PDB file of C-alpha atoms in Angstrom:
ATOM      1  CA  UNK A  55      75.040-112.190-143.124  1.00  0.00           C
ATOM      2  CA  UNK A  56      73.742-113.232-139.526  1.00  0.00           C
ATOM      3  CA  UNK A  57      72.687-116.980-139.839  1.00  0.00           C
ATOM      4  CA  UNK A  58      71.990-119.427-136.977  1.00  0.00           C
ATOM      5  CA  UNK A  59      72.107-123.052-138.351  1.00  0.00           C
ATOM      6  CA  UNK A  60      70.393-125.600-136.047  1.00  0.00           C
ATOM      7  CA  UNK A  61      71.058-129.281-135.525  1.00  0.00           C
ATOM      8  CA  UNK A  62      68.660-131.621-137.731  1.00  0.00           C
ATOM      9  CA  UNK A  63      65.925-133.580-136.635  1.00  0.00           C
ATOM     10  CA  UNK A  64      65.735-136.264-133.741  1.00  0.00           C
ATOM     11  CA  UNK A  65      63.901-139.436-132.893  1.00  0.00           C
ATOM     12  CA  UNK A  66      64.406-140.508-129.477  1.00  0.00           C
ATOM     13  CA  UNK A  67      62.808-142.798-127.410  1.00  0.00           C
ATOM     14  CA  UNK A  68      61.713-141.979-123.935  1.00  0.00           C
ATOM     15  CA  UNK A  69      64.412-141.981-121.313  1.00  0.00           C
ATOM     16  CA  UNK A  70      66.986-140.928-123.603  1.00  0.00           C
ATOM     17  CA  UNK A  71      68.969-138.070-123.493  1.00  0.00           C
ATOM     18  CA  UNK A  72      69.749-135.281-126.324  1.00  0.00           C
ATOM     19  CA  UNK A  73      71.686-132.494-127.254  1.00  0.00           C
ATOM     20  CA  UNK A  74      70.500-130.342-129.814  1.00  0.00           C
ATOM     21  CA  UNK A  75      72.580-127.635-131.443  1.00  0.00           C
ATOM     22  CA  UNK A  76      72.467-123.833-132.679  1.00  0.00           C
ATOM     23  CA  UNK A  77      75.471-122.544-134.802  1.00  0.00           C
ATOM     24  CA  UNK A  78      75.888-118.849-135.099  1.00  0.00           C
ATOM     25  CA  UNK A  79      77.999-117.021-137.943  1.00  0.00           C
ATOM     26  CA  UNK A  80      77.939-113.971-139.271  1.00  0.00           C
ATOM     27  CA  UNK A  81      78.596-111.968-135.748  1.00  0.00           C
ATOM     28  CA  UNK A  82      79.976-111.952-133.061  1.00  0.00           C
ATOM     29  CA  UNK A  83      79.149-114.931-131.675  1.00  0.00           C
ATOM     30  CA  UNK A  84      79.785-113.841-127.994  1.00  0.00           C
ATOM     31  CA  UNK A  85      78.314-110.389-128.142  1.00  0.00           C
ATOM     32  CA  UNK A  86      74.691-111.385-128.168  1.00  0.00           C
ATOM     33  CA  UNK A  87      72.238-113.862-126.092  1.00  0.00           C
ATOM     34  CA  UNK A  88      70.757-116.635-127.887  1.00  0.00           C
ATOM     35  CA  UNK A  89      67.724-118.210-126.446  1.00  0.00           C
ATOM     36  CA  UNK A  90      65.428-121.385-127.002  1.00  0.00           C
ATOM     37  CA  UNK A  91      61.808-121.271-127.887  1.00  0.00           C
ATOM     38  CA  UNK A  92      59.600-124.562-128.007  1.00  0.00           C
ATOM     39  CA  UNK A  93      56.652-124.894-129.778  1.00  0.00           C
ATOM     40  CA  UNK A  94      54.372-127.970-129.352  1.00  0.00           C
ATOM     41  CA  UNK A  95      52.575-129.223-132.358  1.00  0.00           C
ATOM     42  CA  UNK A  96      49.841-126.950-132.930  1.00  0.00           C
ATOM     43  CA  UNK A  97      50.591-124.799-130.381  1.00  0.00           C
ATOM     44  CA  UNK A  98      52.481-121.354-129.447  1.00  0.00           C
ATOM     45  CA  UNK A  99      55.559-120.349-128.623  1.00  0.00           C
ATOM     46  CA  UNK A 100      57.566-120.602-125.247  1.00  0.00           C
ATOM     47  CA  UNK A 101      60.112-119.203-124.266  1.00  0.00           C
ATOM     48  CA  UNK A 102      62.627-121.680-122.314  1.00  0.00           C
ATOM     49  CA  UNK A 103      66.037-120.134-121.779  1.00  0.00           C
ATOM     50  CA  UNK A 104      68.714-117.696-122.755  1.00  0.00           C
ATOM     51  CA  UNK A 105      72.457-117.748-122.424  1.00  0.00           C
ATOM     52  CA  UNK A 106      74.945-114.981-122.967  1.00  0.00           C
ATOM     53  CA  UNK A 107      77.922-117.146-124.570  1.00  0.00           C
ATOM     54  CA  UNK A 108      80.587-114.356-123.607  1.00  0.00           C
ATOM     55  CA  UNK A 109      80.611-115.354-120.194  1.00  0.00           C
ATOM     56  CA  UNK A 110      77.955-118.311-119.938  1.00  0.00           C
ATOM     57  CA  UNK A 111      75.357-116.605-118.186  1.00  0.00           C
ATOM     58  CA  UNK A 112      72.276-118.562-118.086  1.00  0.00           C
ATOM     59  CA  UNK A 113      68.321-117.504-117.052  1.00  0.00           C
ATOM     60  CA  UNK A 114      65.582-119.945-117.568  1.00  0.00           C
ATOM     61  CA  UNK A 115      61.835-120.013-117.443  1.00  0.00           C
ATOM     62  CA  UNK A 116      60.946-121.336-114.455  1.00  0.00           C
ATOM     63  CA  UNK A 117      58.703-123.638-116.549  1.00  0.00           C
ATOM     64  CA  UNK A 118      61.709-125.284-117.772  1.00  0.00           C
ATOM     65  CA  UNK A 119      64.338-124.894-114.733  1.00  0.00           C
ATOM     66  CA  UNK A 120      65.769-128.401-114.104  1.00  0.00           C
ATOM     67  CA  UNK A 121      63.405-129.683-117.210  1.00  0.00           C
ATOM     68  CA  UNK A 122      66.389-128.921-119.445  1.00  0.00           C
ATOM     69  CA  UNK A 123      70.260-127.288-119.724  1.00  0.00           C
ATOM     70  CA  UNK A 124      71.620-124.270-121.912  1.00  0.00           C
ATOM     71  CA  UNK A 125      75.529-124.313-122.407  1.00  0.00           C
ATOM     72  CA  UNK A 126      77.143-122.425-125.257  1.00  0.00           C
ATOM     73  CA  UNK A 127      80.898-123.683-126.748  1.00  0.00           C
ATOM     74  CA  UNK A 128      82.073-119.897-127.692  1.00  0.00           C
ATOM     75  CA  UNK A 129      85.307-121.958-129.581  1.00  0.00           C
ATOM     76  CA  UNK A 130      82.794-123.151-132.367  1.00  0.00           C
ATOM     77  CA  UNK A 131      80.348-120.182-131.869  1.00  0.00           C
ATOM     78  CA  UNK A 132      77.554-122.861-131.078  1.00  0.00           C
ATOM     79  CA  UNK A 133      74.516-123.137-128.413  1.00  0.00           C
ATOM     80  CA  UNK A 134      72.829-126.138-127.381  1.00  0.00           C
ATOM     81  CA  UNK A 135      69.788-127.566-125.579  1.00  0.00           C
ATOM     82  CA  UNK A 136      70.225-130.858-123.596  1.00  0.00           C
ATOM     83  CA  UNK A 137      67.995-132.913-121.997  1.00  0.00           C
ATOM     84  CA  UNK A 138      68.423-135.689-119.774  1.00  0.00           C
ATOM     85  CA  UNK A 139      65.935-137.890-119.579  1.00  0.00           C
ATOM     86  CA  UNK A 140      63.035-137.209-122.429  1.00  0.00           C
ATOM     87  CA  UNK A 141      59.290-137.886-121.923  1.00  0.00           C
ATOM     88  CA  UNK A 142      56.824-137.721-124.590  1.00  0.00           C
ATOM     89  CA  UNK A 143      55.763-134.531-124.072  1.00  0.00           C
ATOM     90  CA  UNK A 144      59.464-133.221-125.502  1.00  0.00           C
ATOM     91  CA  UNK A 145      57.651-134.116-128.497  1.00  0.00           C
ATOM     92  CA  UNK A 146      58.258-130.498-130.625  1.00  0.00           C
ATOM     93  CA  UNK A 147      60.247-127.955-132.554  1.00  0.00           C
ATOM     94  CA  UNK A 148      62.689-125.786-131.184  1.00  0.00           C
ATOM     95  CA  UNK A 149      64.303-122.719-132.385  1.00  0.00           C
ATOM     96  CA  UNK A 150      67.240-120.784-131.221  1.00  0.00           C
ATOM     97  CA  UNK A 151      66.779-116.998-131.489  1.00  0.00           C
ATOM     98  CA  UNK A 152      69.558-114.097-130.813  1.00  0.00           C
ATOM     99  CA  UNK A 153      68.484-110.986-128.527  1.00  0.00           C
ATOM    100  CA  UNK A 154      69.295-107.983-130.435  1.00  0.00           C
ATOM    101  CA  UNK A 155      71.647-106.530-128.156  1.00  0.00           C
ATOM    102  CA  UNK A 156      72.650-106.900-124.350  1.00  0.00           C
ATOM    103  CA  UNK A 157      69.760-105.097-123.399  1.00  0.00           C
ATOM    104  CA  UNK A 158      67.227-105.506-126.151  1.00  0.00           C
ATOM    105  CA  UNK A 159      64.322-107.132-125.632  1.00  0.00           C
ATOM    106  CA  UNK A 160      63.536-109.076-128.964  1.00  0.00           C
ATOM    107  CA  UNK A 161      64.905-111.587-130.963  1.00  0.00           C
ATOM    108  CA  UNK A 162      65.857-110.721-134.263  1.00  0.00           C
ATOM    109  CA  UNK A 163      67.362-113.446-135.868  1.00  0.00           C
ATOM    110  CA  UNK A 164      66.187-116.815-135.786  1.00  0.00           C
ATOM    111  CA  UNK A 165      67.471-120.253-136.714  1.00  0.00           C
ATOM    112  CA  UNK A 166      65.076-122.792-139.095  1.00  0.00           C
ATOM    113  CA  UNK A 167      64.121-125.490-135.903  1.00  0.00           C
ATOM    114  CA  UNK A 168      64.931-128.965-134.929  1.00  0.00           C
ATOM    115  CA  UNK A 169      62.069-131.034-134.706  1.00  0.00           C
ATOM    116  CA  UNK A 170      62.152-133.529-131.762  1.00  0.00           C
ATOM    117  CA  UNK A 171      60.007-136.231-131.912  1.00  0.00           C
ATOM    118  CA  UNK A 172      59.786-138.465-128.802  1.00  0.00           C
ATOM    119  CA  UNK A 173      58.162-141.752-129.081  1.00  0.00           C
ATOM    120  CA  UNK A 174      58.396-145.625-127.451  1.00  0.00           C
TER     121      UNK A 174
ATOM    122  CA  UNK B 286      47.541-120.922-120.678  1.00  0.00           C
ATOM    123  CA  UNK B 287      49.274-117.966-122.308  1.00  0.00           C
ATOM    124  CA  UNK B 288      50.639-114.802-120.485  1.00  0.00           C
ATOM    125  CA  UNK B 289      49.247-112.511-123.578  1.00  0.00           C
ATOM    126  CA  UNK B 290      45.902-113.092-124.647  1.00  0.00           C
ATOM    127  CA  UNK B 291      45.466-112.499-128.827  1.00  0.00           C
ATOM    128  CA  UNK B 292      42.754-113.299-130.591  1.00  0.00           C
ATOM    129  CA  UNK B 293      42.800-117.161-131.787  1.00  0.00           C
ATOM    130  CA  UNK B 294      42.051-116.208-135.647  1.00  0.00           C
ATOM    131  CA  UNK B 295      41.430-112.577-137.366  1.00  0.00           C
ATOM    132  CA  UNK B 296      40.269-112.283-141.415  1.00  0.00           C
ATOM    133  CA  UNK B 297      40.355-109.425-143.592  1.00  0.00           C
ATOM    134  CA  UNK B 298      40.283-109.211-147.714  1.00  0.00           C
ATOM    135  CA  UNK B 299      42.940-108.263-149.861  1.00  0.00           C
ATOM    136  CA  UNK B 300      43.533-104.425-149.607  1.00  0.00           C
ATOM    137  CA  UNK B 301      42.031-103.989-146.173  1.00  0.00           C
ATOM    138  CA  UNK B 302      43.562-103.539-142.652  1.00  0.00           C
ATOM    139  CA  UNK B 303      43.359-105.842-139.963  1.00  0.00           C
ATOM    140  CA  UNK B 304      44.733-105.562-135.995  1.00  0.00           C
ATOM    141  CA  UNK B 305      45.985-107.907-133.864  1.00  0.00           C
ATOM    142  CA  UNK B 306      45.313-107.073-130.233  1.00  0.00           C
ATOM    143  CA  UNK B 307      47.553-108.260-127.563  1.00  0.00           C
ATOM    144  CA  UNK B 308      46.433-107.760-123.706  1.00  0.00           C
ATOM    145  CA  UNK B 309      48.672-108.112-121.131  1.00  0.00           C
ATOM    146  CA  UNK B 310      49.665-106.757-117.537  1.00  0.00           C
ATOM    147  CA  UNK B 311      51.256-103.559-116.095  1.00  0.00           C
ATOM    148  CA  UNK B 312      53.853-106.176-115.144  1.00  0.00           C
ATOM    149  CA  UNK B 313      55.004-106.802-119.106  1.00  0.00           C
ATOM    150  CA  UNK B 314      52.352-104.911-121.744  1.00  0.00           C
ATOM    151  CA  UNK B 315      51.761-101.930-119.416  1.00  0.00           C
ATOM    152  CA  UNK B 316      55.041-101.401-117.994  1.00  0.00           C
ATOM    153  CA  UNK B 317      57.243-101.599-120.884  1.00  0.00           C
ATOM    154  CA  UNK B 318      57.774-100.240-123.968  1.00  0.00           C
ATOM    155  CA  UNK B 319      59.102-103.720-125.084  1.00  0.00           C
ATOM    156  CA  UNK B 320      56.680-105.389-127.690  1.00  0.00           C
ATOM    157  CA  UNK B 321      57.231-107.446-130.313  1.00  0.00           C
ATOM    158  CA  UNK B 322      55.820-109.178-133.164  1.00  0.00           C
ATOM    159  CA  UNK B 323      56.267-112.045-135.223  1.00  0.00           C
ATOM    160  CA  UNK B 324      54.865-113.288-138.055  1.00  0.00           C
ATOM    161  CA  UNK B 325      55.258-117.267-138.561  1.00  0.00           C
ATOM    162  CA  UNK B 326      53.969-118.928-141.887  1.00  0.00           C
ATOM    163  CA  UNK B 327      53.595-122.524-141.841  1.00  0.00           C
ATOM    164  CA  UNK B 328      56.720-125.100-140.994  1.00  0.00           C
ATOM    165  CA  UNK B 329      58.628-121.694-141.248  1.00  0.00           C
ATOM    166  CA  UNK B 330      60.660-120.192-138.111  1.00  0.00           C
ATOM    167  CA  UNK B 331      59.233-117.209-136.692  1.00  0.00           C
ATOM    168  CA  UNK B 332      60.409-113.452-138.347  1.00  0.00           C
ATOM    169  CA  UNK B 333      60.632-109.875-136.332  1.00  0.00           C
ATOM    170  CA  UNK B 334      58.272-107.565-137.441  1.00  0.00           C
ATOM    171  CA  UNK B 335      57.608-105.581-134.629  1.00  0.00           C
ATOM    172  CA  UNK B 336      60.213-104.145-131.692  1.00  0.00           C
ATOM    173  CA  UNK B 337      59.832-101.707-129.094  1.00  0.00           C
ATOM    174  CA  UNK B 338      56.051-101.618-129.739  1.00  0.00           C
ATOM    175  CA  UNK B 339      56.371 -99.782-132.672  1.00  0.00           C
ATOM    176  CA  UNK B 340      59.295-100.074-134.657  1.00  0.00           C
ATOM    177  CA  UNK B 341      59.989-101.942-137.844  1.00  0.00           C
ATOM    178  CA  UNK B 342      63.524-104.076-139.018  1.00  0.00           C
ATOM    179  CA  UNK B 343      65.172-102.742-142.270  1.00  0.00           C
ATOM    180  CA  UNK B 344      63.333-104.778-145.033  1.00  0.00           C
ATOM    181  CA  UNK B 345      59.666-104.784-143.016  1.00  0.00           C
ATOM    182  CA  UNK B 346      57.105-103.459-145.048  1.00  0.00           C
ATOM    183  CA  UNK B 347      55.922-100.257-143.985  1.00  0.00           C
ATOM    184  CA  UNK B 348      52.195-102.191-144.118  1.00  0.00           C
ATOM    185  CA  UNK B 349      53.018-103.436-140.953  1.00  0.00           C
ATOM    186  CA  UNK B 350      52.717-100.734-137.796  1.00  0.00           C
ATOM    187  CA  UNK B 351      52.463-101.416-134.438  1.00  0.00           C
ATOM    188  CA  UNK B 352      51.214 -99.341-131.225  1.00  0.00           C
ATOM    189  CA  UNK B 353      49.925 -99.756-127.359  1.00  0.00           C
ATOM    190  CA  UNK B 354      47.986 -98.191-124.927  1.00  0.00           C
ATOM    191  CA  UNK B 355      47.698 -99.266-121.681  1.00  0.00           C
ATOM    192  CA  UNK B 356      47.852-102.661-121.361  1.00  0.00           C
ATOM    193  CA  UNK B 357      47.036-103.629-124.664  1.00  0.00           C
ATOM    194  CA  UNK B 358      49.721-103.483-127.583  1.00  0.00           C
ATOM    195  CA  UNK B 359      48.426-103.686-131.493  1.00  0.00           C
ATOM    196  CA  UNK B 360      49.453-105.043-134.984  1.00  0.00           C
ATOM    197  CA  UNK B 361      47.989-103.717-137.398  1.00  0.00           C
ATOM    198  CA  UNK B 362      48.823-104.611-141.166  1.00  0.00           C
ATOM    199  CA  UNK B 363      47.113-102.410-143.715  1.00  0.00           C
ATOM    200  CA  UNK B 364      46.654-103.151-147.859  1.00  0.00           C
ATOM    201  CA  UNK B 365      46.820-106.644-147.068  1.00  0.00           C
ATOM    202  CA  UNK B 366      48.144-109.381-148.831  1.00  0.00           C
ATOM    203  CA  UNK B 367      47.795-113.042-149.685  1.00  0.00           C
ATOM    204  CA  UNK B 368      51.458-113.197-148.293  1.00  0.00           C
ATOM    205  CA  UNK B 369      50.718-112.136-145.089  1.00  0.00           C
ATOM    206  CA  UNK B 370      48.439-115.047-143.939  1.00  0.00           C
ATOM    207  CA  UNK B 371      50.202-116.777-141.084  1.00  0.00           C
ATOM    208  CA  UNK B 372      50.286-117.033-137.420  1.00  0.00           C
ATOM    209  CA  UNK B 373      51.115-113.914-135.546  1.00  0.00           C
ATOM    210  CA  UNK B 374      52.250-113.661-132.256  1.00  0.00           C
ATOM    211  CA  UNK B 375      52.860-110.918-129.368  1.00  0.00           C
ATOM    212  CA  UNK B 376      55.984-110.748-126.865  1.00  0.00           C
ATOM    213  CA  UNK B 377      56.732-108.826-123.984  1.00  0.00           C
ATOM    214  CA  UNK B 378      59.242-108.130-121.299  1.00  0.00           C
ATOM    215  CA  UNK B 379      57.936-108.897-117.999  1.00  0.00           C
ATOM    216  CA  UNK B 380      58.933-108.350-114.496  1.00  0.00           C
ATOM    217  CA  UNK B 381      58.401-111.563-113.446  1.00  0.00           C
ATOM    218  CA  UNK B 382      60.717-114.242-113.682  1.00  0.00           C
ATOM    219  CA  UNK B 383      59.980-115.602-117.055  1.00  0.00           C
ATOM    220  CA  UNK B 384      61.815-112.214-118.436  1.00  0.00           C
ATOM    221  CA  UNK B 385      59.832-112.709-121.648  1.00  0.00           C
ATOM    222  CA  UNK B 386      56.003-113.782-122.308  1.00  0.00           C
ATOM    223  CA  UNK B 387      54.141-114.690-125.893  1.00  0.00           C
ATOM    224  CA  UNK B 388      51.056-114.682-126.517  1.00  0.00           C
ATOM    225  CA  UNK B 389      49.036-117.308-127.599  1.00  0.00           C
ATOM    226  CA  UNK B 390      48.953-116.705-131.294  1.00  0.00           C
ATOM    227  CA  UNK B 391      46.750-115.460-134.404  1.00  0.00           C
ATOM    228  CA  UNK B 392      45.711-117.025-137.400  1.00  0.00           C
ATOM    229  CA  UNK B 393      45.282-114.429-140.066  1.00  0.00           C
ATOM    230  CA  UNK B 394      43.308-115.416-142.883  1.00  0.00           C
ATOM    231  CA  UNK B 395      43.235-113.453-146.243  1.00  0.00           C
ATOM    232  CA  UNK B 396      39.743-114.074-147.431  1.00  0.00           C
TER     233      UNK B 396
END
């Protein structure tokens, strides 16, 4: 059974920095892309990033180029989502999301969201 | 502002059939036969219903069918259900450098 198992929640205070996690199992962990989606409270979904954990390749909105960094550990079959320096506007839940396939363009498994709350 | 533009809420009774429009661009919607759907119920993660504009996951009810023309893509969900109130939202490929675009979300209520 495909499962992708996210990190649990974070409080942070401005400034700090986080890493946020997304296990896969189930697969082949290196064979597909997982990507990050952010939704704000009350909002819609974004898409952020993608990585392709086989060989690391990374693409990001350019909404979030240099906001935040994708890196994927293929030893431990695990993708994260860093940030640096967090502002208050972090503030949200993210989910991690496999592509289908190489060349697929949707996202069929999901994981269940770490909620990121940012606040002083 | 969202890429896809969706309808902020949609209603419907139990038993009838409801769509979900999605308008986009000949650079995603219009130039691609790559739209998806997702249905999201509250504090839940999101869940493929729709791929390629018109096909449906193993374990999808067949109430669900989806369809485009132009630059507009469709959900539509026939026989509804109280089940299937929740948020929906489009995606697309896109041409431009975001690779993929969502749209802004629809509240289905089942009246």
């Amino acid at each position: 059974e495909v499962q992708l198992v996210q990190s649990g929640a974070e409080v942070k205070k401005p400034g700090e920095s986080l890493k946020i996690s997304c296990k896969g199992s189930g697969y082949t962990f290196t064979s597909y892309w997982i990507g990050w989606v952010r939704q704000m409270p009350g909002k819609g979904l974004e898409w952020m990033g993608i990585i392709y954990p086989g060989d690391s390749d990374t693409r990001y909105s350019p909404s979030f180029q240099g906001q935040v960094s994708i890196s994927a550990d293929k030893s431990i079959s695990t993708a994260y989502l860093q940030w640096s320096s967090l502002k208050a506007s972090d503030t949200a839940m993210y989910y991690c999301a496999r592509r289908a396939g190489y060349n697929y363009h949707y996202f069929d498994y999901w994981g269940q969201g770490t909620l990121v709350t940012v606040s002083s | 502002q969202s890429a896809l533009t969706q309808p902020a809420s949609v209603s419907g009774s139990p038993g009838q059939s409801i769509t979900i429009s999605c308008t986009g661009t000949s650079s995603d919607v219009g130039g691609y036969n790559y739209v998806s759907w997702y249905q999201q119920h509250p504090g839940k993660a999101p869940k493929l219903m729709i791929y390629d504009v018109s096909n449906r996951p193993s374990g999808v009810s067949n109430r669900f069918s989806g369809s485009k023309s132009g630059n507009t893509a469709s959900l539509t969900i026939s026989g509804l259900q109280a089940e299937d109130e929740a948020d929906y939202y489009c995606n697309s490929y896109t041409s431009s450098s975001t690779f993929w675009v969502f749209g802004g979300g629809t509240k289905l209520t089942v009246l």
